[in-house]
mmCIF file of C-alpha atoms in Angstrom:
data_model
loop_
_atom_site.group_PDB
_atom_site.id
_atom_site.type_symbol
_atom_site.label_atom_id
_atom_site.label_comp_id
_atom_site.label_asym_id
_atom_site.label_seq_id
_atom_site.Cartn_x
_atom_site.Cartn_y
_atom_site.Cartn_z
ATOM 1 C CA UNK A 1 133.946 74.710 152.006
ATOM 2 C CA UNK A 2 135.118 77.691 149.616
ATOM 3 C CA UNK A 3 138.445 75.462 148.718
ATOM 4 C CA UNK A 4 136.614 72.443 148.005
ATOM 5 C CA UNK A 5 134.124 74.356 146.219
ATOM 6 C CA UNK A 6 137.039 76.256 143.982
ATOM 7 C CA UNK A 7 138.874 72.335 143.937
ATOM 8 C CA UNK A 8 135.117 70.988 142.261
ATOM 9 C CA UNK A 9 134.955 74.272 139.855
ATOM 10 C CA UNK A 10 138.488 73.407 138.581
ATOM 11 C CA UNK A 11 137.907 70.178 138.088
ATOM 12 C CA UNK A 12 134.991 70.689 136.231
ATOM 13 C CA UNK A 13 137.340 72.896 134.130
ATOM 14 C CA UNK A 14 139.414 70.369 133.356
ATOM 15 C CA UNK A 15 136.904 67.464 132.915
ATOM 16 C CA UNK A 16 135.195 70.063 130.429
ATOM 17 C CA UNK A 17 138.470 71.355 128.411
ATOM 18 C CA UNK A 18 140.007 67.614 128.177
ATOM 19 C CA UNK A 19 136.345 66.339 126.683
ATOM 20 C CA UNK A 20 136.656 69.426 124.370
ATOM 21 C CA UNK A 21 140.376 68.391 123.425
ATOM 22 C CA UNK A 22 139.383 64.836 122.983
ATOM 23 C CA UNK A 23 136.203 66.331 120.963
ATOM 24 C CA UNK A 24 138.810 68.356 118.537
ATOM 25 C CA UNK A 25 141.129 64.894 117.891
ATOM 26 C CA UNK A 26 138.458 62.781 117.184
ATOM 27 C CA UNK A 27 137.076 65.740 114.647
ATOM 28 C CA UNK A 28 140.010 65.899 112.697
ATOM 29 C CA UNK A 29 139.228 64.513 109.550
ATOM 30 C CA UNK A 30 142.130 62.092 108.071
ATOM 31 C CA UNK A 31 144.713 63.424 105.634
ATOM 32 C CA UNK A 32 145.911 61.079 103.500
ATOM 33 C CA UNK A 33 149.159 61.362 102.029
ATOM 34 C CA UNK A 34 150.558 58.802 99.004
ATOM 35 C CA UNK A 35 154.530 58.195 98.462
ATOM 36 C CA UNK A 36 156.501 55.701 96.634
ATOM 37 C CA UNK A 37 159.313 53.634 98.584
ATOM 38 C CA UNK A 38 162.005 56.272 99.169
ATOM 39 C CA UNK A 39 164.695 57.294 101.915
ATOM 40 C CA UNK A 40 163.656 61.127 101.296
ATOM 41 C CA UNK A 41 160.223 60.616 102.875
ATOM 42 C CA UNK A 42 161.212 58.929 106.307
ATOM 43 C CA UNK A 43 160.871 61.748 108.039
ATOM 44 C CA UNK A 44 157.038 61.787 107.693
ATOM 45 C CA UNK A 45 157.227 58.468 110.271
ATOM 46 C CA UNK A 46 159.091 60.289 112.117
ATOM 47 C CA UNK A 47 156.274 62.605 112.686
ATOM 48 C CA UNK A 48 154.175 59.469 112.842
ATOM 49 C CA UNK A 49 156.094 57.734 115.653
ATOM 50 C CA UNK A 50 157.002 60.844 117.623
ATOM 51 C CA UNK A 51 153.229 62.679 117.761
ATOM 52 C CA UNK A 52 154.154 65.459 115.705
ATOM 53 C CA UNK A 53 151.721 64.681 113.419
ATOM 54 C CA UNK A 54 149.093 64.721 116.934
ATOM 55 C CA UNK A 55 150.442 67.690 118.306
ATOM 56 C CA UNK A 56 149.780 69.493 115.439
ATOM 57 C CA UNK A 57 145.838 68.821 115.514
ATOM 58 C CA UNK A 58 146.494 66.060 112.110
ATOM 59 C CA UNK A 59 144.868 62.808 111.650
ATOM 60 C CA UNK A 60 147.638 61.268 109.247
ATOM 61 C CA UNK A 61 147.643 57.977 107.102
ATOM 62 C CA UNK A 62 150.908 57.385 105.297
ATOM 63 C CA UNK A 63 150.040 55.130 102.282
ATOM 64 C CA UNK A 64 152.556 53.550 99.959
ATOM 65 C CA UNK A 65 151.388 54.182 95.999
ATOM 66 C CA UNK A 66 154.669 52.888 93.910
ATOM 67 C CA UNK A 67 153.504 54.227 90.470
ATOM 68 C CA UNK A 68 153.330 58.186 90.097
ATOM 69 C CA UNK A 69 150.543 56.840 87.331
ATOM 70 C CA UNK A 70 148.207 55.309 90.001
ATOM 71 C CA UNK A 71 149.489 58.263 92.586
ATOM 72 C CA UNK A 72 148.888 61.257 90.969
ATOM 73 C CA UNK A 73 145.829 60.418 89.050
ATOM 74 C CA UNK A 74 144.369 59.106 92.438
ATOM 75 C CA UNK A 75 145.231 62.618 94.065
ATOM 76 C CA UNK A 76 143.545 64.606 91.562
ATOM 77 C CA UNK A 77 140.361 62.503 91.777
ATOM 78 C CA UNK A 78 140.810 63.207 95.159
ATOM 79 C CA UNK A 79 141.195 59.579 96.688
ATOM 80 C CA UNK A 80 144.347 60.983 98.318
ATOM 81 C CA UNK A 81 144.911 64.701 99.794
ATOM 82 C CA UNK A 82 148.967 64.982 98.733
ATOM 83 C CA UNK A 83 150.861 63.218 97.041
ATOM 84 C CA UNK A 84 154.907 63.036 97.425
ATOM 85 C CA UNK A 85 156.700 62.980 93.817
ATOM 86 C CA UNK A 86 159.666 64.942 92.226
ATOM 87 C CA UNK A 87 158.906 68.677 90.844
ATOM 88 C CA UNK A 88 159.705 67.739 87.321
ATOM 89 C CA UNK A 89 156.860 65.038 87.362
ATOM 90 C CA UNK A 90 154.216 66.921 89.046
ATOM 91 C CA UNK A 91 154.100 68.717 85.460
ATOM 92 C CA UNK A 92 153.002 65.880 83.385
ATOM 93 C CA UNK A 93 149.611 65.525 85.401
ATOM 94 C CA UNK A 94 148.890 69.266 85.610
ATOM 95 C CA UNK A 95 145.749 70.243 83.671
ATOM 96 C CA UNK A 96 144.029 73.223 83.821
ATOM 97 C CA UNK A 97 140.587 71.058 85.038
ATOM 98 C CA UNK A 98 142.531 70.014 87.995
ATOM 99 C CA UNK A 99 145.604 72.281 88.393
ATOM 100 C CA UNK A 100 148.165 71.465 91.324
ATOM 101 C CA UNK A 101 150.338 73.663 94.023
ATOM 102 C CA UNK A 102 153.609 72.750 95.372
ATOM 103 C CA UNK A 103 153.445 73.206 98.921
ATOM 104 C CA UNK A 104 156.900 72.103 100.587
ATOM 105 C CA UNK A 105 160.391 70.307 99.610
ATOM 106 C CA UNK A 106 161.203 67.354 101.618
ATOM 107 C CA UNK A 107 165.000 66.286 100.330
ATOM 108 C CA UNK A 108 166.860 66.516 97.038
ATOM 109 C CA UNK A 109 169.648 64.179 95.538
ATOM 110 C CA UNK A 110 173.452 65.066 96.785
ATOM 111 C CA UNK A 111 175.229 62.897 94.791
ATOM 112 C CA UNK A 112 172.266 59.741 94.871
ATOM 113 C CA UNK A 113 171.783 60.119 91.471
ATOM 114 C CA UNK A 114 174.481 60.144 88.730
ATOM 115 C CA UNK A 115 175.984 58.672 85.312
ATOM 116 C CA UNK A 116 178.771 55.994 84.811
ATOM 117 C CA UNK A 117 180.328 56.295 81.723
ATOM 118 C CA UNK A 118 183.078 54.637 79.894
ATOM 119 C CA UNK A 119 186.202 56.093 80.690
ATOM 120 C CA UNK A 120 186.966 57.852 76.933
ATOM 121 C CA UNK A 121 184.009 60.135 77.790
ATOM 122 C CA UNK A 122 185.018 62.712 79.522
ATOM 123 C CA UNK A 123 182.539 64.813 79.645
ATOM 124 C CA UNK A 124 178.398 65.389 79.356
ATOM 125 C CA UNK A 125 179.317 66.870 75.469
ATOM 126 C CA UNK A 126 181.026 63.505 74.582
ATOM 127 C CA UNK A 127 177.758 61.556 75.110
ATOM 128 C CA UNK A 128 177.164 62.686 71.708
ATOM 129 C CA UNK A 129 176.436 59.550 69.616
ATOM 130 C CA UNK A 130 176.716 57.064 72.018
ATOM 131 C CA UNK A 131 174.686 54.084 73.943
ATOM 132 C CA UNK A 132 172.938 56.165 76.349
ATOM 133 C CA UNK A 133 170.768 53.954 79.296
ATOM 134 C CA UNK A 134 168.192 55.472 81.605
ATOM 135 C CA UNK A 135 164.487 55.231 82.144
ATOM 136 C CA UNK A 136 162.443 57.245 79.842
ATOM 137 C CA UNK A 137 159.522 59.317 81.549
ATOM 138 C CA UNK A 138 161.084 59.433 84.793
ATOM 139 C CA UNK A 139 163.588 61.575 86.666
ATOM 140 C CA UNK A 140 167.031 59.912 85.527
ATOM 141 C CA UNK A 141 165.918 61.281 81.520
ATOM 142 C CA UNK A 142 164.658 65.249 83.290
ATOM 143 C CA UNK A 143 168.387 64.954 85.128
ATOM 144 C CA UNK A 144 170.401 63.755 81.896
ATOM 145 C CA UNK A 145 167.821 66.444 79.354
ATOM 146 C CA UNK A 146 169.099 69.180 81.935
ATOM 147 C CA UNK A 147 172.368 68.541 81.814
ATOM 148 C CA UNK A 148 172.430 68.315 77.817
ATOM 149 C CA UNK A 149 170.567 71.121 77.532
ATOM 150 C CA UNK A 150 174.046 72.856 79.370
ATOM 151 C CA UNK A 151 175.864 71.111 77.207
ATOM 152 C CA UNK A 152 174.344 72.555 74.141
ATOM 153 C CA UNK A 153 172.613 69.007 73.249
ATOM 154 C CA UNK A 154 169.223 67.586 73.163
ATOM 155 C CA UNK A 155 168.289 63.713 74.038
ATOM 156 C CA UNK A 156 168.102 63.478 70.237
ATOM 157 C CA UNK A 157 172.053 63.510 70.097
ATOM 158 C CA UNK A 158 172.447 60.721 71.908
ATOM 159 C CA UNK A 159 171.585 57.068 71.185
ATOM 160 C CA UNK A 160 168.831 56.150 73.734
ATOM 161 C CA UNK A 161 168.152 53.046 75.494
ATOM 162 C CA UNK A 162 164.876 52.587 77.572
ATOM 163 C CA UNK A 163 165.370 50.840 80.584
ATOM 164 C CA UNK A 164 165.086 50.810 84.577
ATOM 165 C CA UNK A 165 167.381 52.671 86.577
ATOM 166 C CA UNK A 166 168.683 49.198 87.918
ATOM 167 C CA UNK A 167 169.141 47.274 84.258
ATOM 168 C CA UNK A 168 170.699 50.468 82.735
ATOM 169 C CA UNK A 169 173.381 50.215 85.894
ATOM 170 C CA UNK A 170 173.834 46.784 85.167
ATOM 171 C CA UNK A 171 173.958 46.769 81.683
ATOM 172 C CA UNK A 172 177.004 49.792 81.654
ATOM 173 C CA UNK A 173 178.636 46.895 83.760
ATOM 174 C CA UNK A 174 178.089 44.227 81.718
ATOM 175 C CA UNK A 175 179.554 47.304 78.963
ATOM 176 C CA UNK A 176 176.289 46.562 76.466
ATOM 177 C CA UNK A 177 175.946 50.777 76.897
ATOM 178 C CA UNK A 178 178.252 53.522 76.822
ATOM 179 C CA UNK A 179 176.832 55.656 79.527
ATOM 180 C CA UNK A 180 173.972 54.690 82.423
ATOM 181 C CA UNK A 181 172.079 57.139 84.215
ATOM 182 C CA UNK A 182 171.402 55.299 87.405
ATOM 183 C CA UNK A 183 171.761 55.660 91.327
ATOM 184 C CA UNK A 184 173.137 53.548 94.228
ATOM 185 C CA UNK A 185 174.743 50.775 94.197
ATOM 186 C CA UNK A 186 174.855 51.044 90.908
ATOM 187 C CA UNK A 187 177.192 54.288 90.605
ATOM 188 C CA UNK A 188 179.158 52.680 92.710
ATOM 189 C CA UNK A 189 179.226 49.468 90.862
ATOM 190 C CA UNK A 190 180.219 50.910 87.786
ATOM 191 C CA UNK A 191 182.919 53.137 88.660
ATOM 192 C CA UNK A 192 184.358 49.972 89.697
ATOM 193 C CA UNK A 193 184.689 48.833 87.071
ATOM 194 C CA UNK A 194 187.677 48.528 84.393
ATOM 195 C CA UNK A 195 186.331 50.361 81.995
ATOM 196 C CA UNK A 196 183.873 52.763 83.907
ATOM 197 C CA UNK A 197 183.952 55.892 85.812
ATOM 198 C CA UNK A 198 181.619 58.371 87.732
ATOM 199 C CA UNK A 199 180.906 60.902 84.793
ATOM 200 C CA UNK A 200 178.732 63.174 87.093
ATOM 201 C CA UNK A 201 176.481 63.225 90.063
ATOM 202 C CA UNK A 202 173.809 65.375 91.809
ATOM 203 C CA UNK A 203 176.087 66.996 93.942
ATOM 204 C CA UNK A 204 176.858 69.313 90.552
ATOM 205 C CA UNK A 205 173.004 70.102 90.532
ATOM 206 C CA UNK A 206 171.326 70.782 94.060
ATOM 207 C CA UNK A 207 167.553 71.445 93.800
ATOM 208 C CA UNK A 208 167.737 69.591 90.139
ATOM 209 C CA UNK A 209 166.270 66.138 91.926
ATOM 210 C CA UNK A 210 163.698 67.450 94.774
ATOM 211 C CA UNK A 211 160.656 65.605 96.496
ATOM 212 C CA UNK A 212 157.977 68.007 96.534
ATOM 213 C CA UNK A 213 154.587 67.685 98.798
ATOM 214 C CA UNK A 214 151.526 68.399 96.079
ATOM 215 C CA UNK A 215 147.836 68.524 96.501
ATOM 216 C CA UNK A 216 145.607 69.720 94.149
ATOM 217 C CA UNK A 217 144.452 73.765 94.298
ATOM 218 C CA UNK A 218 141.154 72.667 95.773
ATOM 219 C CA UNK A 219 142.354 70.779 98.617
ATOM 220 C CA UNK A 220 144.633 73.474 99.240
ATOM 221 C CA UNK A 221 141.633 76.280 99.695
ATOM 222 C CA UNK A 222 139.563 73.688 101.879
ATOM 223 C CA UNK A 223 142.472 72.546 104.137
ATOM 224 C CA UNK A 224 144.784 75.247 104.065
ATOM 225 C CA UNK A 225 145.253 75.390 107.365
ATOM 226 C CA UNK A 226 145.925 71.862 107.950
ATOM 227 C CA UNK A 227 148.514 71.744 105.128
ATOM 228 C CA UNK A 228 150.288 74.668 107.168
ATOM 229 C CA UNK A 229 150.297 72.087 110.329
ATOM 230 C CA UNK A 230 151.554 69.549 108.440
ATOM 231 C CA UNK A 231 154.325 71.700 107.426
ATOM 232 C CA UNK A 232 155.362 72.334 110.915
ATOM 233 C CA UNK A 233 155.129 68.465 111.659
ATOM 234 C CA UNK A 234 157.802 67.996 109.158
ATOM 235 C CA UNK A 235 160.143 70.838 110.386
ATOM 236 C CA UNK A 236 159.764 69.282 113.571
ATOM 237 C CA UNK A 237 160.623 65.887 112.647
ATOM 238 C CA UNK A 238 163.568 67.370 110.386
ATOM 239 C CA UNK A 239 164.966 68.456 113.566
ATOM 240 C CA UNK A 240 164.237 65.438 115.695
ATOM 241 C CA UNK A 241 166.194 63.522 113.150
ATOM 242 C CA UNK A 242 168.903 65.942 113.253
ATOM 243 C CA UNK A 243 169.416 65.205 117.287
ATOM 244 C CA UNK A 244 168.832 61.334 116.656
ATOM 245 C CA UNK A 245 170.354 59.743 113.497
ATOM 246 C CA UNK A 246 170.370 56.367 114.637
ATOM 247 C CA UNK A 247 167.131 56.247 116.046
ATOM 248 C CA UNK A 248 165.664 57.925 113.139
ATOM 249 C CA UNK A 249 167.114 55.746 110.646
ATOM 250 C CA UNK A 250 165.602 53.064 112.557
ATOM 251 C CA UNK A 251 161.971 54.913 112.526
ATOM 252 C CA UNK A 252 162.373 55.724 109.386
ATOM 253 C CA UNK A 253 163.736 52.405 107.754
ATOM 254 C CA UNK A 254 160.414 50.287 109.625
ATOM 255 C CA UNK A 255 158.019 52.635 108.183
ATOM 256 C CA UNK A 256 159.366 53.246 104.906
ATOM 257 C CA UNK A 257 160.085 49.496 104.655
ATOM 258 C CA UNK A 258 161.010 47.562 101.468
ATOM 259 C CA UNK A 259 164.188 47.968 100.241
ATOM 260 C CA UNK A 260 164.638 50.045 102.565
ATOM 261 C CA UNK A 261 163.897 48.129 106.036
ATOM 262 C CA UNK A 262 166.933 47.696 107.259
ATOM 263 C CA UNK A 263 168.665 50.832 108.849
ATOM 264 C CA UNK A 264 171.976 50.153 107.359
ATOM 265 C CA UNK A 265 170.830 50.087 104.171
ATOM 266 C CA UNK A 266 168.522 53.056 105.063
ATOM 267 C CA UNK A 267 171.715 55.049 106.543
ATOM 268 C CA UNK A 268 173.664 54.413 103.640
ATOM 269 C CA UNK A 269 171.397 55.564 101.323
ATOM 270 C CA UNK A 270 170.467 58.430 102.888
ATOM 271 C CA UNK A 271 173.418 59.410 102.724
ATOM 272 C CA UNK A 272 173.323 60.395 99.287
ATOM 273 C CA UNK A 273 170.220 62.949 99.791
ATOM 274 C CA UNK A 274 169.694 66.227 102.096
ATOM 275 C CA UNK A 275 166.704 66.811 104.095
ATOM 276 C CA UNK A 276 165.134 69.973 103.696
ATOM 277 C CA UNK A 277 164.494 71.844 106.924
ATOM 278 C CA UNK A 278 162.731 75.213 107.661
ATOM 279 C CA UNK A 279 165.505 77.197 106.742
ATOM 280 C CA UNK A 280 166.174 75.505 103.369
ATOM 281 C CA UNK A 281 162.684 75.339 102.561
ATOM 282 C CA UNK A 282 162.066 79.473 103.286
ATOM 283 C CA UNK A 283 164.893 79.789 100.974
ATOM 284 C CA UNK A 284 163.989 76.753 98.135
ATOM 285 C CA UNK A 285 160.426 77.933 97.628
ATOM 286 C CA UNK A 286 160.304 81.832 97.726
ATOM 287 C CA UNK A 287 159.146 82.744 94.650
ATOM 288 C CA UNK A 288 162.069 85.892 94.040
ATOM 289 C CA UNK A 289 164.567 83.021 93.958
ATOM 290 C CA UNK A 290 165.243 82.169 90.613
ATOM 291 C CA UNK A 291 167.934 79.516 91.817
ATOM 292 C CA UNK A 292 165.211 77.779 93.970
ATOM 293 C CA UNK A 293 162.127 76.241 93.144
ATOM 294 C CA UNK A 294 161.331 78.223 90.201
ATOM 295 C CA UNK A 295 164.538 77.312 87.989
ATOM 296 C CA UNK A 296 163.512 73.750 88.726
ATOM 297 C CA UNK A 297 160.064 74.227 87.108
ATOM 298 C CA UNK A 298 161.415 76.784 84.796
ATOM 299 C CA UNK A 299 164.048 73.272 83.460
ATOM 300 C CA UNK A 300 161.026 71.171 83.769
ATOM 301 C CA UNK A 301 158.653 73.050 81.800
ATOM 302 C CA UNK A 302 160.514 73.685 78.839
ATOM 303 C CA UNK A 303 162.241 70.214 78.368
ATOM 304 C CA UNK A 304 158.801 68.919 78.686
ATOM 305 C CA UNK A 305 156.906 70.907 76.453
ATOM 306 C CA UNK A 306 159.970 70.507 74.028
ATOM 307 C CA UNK A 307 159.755 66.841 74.111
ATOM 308 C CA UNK A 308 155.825 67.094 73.722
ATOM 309 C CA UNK A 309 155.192 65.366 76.786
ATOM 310 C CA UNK A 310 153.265 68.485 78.321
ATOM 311 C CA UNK A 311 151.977 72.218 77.359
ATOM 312 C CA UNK A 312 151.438 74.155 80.632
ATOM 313 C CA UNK A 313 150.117 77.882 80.065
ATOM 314 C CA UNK A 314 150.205 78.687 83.715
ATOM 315 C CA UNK A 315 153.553 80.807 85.086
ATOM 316 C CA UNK A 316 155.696 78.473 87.106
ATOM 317 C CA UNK A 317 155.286 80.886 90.402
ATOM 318 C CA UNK A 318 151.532 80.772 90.386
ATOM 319 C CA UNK A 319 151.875 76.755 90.713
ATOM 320 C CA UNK A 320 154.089 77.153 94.823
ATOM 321 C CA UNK A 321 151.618 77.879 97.579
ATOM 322 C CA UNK A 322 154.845 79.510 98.578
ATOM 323 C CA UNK A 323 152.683 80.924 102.068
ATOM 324 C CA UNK A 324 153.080 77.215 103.696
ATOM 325 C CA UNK A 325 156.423 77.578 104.333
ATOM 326 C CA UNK A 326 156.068 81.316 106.126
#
């Protein structure tokens, strides 16, 4: 009588902690996070797929937002909770009514982004004066203005031509430009040609091109503790990838989808990007690293407020909610 008495008392245990468990899921309210059609952010279906996301007490929605102008306006109004973009854009939507932390890096560009140039230029100084193509506003122009800027140039020494990252790769091919600021296939398309050659990639800058998770300081103070979980469903899904490459490019191609869908093209790409793990993270975003996340924003900030795009008052380490990461 005492055993089946003690059997009852358990199971009333465990009827009462699994309705508690199920009471907790069903509780957690839905965290919505917005990215564009990129390799860098497969990982986050890999979370999806594997319950990383689940096991970490988060109700996720991935949604696809292509335009960082319907994405980031959308996350400060607050119809989204983060938002996935680069570091260097994140800047041009910071305002002091709705200011913005960085919370984690998910992958930067290792040699995915670059410039094919004719073959008399040999080097970044020799752009001077010439047909320069790349897409104002976006990444390709904060890559080229960074380089420049080492160069001892500005954008206004150059000759520039507005246009996608795709027409500026096929116009250095067609040679209607001197130079293209561009990424796959495109690099590869014009350093096959003739007359063109692989001037410089990202591989020179690491941490230069970075997807950054963002939310807006408000969010941050009201979910902090589910942006923390979410960082350890990424780490976890970094490492899942690590053990699985095939199957994650497979994961990873379905969910990310577009371009993108099928897992060769997915694996090729990715090739040209890292994926930032916990270790590379702890070391990106701590704020005493000037070589990390700070001399990105530090680049950022000035080119932008040079060009007049931007005036930020606030001190590039008060912007990383650099305590996600520990």
């Amino acid at each position: 009588m005492k055993r089946f008495l003690s059997k009852l008392c358990l199971s009333g245990v465990a009827l009462m902690t699994a309705a508690s468990l199920s009471s907790t899921a069903s509780a957690a309210e839905e965290l919505t996070i917005a990215h564009s059609t990129w390799v860098g952010y497969g990982p986050l279906y890999i979370a999806q797929e594997e319950g990383f996301f689940e096991d970490e007490g988060l109700d996720v929605k991935l949604v696809i937002m292509e335009d960082v102008k319907t994405r980031m306006p959308a996350l400060a109004a607050g119809r989204i909770d983060v938002a996935v973009t680069t570091i260097d854009t994140v800047l041009g939507f910071y305002t002091p009514e709705h200011p913005l932390s960085y919370l984690f890096a998910l992958d930067d560009s290792r040699g995915g982004d670059g410039i094919v140039a004719n073959q008399d230029i040999k080097s970044v100084a020799d752009l001077k004066g010439k047909n320069v193509a790349f897409t104002e506003g976006s990444v390709s122009q904060f890559f080229l203005s960074v380089l420049l800027k080492d160069a001892g140039m500005k954008l206004s020494d150059i000759n520039a031509m507005n246009m996608s990252a795709g027409d500026a790769g096929a116009a250095f091919v067609a040679k209607r430009v001197d130079a293209a600021v561009t990424w796959e296939p495109w690099l590869t398309r014009g350093q096959d040609t003739e007359h063109g050659h692989l001037l410089v990639d990202s591989t020179k800058t690491p941490g230069l091109i970075t997807d950054i998770m963002v939310t807006t300081n408000e969010t941050l103070e009201k979910r902090r503790p589910e942006m923390e979980a979410l960082y350890r469903a990424w780490t976890k899904a970094i490492a899942w990838q690590k053990e699985n490459e095939e199957a994650a490019d497979v994961i990873m191609a379905k969910g990310v989808g577009g371009w993108l869908e099928d897992p060769a093209v997915f694996a090729e790409t990715r090739a040209g990007i890292a994926f930032y793990d916990d270790a590379m993270n702890k070391k990106f975003m701590d704020t005493s690293n000037t070589d990390g996340i700070l001399g990105t924003i530090a680049n950022a900030k000035e080119l932008g407020e040079e060009a007049g795009l931007f005036t930020i008052d606030a001190e590039p380490a008060s912007l990383i909610a650099a305590d996600i990461v520990k």
